[in-house]
mmCIF file of C-alpha atoms in Angstrom:
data_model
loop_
_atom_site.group_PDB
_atom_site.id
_atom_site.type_symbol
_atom_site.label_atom_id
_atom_site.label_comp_id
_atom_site.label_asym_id
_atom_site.label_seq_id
_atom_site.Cartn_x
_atom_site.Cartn_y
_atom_site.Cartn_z
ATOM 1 C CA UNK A 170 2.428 11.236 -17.197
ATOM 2 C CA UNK A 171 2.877 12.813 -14.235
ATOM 3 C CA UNK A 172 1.873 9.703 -11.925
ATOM 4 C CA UNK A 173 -0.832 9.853 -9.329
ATOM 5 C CA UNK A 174 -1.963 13.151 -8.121
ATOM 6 C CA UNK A 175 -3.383 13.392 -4.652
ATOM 7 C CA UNK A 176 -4.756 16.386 -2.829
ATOM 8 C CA UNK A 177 -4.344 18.119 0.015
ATOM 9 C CA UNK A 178 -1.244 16.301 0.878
ATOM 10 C CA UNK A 179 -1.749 18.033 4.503
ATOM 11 C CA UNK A 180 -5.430 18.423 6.149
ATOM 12 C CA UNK A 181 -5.976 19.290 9.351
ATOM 13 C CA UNK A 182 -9.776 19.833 10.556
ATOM 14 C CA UNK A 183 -11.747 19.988 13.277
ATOM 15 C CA UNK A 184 -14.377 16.590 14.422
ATOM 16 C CA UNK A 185 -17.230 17.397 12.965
ATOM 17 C CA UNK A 186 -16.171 19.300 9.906
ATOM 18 C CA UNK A 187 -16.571 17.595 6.063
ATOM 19 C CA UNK A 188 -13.178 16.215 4.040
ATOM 20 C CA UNK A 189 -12.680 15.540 0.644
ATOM 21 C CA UNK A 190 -9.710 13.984 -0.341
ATOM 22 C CA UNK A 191 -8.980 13.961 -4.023
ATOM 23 C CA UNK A 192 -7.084 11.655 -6.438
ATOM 24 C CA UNK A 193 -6.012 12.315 -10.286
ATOM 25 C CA UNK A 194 -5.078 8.932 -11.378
ATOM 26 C CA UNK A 195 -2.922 7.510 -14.021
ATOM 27 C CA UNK A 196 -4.856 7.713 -17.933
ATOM 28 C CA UNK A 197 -5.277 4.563 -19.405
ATOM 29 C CA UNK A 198 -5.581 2.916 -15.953
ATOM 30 C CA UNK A 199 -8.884 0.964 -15.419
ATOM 31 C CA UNK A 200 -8.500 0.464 -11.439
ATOM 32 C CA UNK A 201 -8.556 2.824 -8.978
ATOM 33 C CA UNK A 202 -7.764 2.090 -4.885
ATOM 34 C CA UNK A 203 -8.231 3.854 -1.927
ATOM 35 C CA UNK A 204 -6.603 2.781 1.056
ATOM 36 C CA UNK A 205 -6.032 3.924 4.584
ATOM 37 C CA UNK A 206 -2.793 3.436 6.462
ATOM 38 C CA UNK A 207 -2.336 3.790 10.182
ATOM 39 C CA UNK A 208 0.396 2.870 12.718
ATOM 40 C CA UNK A 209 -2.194 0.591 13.955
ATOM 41 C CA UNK A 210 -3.868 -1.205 11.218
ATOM 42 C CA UNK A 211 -1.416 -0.287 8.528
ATOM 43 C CA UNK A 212 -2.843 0.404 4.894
ATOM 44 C CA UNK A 213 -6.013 -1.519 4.351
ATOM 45 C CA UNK A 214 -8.061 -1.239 1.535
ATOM 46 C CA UNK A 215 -10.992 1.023 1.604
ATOM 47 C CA UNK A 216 -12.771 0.878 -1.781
ATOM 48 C CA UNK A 217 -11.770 0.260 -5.505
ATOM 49 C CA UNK A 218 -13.202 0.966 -8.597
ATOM 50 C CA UNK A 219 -13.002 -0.621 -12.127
ATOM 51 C CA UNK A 220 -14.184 1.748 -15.122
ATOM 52 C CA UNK A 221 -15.239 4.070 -12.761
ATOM 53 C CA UNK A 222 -17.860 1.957 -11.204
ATOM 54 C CA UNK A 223 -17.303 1.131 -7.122
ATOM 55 C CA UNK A 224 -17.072 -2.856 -7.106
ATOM 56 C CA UNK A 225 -16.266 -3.655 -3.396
ATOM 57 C CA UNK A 226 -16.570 -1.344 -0.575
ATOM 58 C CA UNK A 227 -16.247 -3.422 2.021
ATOM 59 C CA UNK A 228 -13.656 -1.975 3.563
ATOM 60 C CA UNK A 229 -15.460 1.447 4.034
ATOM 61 C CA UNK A 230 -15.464 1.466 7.607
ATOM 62 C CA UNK A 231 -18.653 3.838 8.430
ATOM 63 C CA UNK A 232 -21.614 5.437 6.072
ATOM 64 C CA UNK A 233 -19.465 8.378 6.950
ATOM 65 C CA UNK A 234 -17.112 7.452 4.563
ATOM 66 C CA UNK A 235 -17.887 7.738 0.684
ATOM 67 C CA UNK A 236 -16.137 7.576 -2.463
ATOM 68 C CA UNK A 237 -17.266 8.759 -6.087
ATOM 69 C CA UNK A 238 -15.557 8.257 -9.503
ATOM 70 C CA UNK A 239 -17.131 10.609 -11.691
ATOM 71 C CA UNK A 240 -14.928 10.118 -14.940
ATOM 72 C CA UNK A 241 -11.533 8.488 -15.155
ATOM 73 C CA UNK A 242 -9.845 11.505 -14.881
ATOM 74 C CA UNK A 243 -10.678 11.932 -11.026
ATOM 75 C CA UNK A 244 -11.878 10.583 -7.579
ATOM 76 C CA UNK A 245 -12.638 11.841 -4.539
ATOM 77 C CA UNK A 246 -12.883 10.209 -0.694
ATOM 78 C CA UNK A 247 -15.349 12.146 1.455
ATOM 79 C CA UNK A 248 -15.907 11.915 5.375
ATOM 80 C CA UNK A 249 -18.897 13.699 6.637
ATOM 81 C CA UNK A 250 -18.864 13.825 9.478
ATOM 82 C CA UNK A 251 -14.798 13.914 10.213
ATOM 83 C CA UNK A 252 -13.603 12.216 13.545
ATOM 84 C CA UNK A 253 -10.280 12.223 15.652
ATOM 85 C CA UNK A 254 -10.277 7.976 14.660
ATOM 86 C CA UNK A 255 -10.265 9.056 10.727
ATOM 87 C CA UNK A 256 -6.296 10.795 11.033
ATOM 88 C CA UNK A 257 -4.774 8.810 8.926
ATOM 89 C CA UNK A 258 -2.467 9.224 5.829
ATOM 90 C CA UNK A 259 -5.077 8.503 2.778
ATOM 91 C CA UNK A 260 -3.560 6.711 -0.690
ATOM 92 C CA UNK A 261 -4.478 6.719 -3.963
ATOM 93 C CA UNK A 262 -3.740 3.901 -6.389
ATOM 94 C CA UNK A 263 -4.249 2.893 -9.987
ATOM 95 C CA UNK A 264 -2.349 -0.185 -11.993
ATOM 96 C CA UNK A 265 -3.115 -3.961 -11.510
ATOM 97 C CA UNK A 266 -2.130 -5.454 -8.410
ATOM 98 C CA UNK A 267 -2.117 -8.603 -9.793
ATOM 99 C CA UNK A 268 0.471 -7.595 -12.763
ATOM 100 C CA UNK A 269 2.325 -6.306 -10.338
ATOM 101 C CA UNK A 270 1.369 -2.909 -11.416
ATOM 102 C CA UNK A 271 0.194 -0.681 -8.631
ATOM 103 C CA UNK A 272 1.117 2.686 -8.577
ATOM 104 C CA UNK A 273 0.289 4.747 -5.813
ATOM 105 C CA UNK A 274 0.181 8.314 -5.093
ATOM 106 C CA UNK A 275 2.185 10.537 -2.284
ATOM 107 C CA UNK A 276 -0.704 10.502 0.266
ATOM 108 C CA UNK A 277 -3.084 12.306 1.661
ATOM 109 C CA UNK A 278 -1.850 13.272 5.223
ATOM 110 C CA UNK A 279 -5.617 14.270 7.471
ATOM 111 C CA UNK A 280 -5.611 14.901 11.010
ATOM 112 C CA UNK A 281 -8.748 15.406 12.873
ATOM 113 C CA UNK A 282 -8.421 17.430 16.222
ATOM 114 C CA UNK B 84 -8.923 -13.997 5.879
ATOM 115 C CA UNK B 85 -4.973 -13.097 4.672
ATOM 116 C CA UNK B 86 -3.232 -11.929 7.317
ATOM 117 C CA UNK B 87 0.526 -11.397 6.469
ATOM 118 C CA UNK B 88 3.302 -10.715 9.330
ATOM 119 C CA UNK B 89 6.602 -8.644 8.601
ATOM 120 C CA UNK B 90 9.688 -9.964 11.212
ATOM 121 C CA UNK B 91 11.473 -7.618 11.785
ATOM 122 C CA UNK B 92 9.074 -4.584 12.552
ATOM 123 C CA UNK B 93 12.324 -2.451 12.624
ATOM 124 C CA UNK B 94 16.082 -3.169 11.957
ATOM 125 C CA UNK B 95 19.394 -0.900 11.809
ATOM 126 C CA UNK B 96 22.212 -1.898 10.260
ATOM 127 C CA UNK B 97 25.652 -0.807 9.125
ATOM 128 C CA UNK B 98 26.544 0.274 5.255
ATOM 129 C CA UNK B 99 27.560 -2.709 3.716
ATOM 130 C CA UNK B 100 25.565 -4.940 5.544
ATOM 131 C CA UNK B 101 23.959 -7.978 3.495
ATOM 132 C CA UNK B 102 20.377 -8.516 5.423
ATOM 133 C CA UNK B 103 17.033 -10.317 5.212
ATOM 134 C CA UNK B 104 13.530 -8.851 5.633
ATOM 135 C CA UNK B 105 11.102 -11.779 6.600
ATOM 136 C CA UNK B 106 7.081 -11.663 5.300
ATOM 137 C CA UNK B 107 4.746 -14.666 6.198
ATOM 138 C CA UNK B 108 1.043 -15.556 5.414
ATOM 139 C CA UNK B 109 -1.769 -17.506 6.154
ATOM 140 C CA UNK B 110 -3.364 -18.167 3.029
ATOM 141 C CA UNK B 111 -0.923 -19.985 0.514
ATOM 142 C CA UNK B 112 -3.289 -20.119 -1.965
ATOM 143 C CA UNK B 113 -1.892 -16.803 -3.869
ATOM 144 C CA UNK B 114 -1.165 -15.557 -7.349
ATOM 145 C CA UNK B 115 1.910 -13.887 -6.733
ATOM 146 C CA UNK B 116 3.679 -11.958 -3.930
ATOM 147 C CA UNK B 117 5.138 -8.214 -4.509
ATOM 148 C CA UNK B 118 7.585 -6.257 -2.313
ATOM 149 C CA UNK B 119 7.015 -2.602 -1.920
ATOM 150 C CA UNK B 120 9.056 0.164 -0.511
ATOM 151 C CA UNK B 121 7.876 3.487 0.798
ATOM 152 C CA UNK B 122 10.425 6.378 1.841
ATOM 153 C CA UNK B 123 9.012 8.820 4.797
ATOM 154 C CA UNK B 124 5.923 10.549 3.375
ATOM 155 C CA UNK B 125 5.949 8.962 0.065
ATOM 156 C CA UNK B 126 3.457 6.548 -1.171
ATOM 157 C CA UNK B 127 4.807 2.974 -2.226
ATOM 158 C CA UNK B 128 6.897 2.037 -5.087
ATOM 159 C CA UNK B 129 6.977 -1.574 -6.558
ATOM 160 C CA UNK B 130 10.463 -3.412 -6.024
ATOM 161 C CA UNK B 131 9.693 -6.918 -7.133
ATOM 162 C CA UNK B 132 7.109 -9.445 -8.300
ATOM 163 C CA UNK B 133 6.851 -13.452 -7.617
ATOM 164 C CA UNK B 134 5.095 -15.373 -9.508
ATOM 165 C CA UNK B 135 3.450 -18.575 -7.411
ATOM 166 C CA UNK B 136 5.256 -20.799 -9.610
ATOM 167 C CA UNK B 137 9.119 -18.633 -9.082
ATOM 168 C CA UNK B 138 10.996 -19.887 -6.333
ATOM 169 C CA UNK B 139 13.393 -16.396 -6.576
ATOM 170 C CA UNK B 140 13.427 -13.494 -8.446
ATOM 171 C CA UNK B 141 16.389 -10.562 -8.542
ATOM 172 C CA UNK B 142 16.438 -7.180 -9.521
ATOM 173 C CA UNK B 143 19.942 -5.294 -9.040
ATOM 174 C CA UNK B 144 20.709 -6.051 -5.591
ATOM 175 C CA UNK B 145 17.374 -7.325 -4.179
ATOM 176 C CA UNK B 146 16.527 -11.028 -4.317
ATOM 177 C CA UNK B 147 13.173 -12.020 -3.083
ATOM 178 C CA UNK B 148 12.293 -15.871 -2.667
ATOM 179 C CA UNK B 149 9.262 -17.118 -1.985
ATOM 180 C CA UNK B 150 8.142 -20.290 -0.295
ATOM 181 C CA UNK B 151 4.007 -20.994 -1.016
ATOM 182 C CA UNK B 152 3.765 -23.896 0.440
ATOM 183 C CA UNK B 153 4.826 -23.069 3.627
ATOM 184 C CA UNK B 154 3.295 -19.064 3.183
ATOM 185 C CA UNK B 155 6.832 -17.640 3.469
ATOM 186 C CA UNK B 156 8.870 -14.621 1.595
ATOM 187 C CA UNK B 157 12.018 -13.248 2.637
ATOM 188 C CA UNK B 158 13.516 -10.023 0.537
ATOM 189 C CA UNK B 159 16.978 -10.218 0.688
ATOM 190 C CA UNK B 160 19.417 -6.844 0.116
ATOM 191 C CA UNK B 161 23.002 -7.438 -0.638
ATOM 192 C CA UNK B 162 25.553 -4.409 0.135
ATOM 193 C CA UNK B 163 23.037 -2.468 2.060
ATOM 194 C CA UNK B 164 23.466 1.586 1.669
ATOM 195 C CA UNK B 165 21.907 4.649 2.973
ATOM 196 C CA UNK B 166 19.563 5.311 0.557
ATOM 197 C CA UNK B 167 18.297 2.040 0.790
ATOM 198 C CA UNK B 168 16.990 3.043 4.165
ATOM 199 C CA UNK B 169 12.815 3.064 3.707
ATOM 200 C CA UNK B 170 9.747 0.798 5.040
ATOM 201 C CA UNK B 171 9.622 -2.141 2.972
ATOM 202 C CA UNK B 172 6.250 -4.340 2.705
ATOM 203 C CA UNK B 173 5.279 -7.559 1.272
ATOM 204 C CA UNK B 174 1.668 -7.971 -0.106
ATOM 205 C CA UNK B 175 0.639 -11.251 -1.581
ATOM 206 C CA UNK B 176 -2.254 -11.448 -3.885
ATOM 207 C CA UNK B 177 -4.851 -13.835 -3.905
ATOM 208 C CA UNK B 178 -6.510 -13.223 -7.230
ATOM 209 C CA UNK B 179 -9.058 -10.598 -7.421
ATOM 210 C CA UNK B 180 -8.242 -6.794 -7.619
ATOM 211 C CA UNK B 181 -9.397 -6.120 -4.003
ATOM 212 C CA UNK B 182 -7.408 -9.070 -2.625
ATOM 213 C CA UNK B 183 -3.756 -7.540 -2.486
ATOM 214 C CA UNK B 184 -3.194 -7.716 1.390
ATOM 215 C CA UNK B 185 -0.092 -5.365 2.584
ATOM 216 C CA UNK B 186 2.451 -6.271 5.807
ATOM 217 C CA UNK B 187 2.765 -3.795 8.580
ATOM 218 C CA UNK B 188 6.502 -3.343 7.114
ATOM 219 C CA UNK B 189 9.758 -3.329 8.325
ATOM 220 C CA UNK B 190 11.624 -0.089 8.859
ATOM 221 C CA UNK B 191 14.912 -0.461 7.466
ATOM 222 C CA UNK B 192 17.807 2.279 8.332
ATOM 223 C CA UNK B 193 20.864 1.893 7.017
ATOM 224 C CA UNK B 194 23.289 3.748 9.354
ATOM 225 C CA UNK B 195 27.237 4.783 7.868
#
């Protein structure tokens, strides 16, 4: 397996504009994590999912943040609309933290001018 | 609410340098405690996991401990070397698959 697959690594946009940030997890992996890390805050959990259903999504910050798991093959993060306070680098994980398995992938990098 | 503080936020040292990375938090009541590392533009890779009830655990030349009680960690690198220079975090976890709350890190660089 080729680990978790994130795309774009880079995005740069414009405030306003739509992003969709993609993940290709690990198969055979039942949990799926999005997190956010900043300079700031440093990586906080956005959403997860088990089985591809969203079970907490508290850490969503805005409506203009949304997540989807359609199959357990893929996920994306969407902001609509994007703003400067969204840059960010954007992670995708899969495993069980609690196992001590938690295997993340190499980032989404978005920057919103 | 966890909150989990990394001492320090940056440290340099020499090659060969044994050190200690420090990780404290407020709620002892945890599962286990992991220590991550993440190189520059990388996501994070799993070093080592505590078990509540371990007082230590070692892999090559890491050693983490782990204190519950009094909501302490320390990660401990023998023989530092360059490549071992990265961001390391802590991130206890507290039971439930949202509840794995990461440190801010410490930036280790591990000069020759």
């Amino acid at each position: 397996d080729a680990g978790v697959i994130q795309s774009p690594r880079h995005e740069v946009t414009e405030m306003g504009q739509e992003v969709t940030l993609r993940c290709k997890p690990i198969s055979g992996h039942d949990y799926l994590f999005w997190y956010r890390q900043t300079m700031m805050r440093g990586l906080e959990l956005l959403i997860y999912f088990n089985n591809n259903v969203p079970i907490d999504d508290s850490g969503m910050p805005e409506d203009r943040f949304s997540a989807k798991m359609p199959n357990a093959s893929f996920s994306t993060l969407k902001i609509q609309p994007s703003e400067p306070r969204d840059s960010a680098v954007y992670f995708c994980a899969t495993g069980l933290p609690g196992a001590g398995e938690l295997f993340f992938g190499e980032g989404s990098r978005l920057t919103v001018l | 609410k966890q909150e989990v503080t990394q001492i320090p936020a940056a440290l340099s040292v020499p090659e060969g340098e044994n050190l200690v990375l420090n990780c404290s938090f407020t709620d002892s009541a945890i599962y286990n405690l992991q220590w991550f590392r993440q190189d520059p533009g990388k996501g994070l890779t799993s070093l080592l996991l505590i078990q509540s009830s371990q007082r230590e655990q070692t892999s090559g030349r890491l050693n983490a401990s782990l204190d519950k009680s009094s909501g302490r960690s320390t990660l401990y690198i023998a023989a530092s070397q360059p490549g071992d220079s990265a961001t390391y975090l802590c991130a206890p976890y507290t039971g439930t698959a949202s509840k794995l709350t990461f440190g801010t890190g410490t930036r280790l660089q591990v000069t020759l």
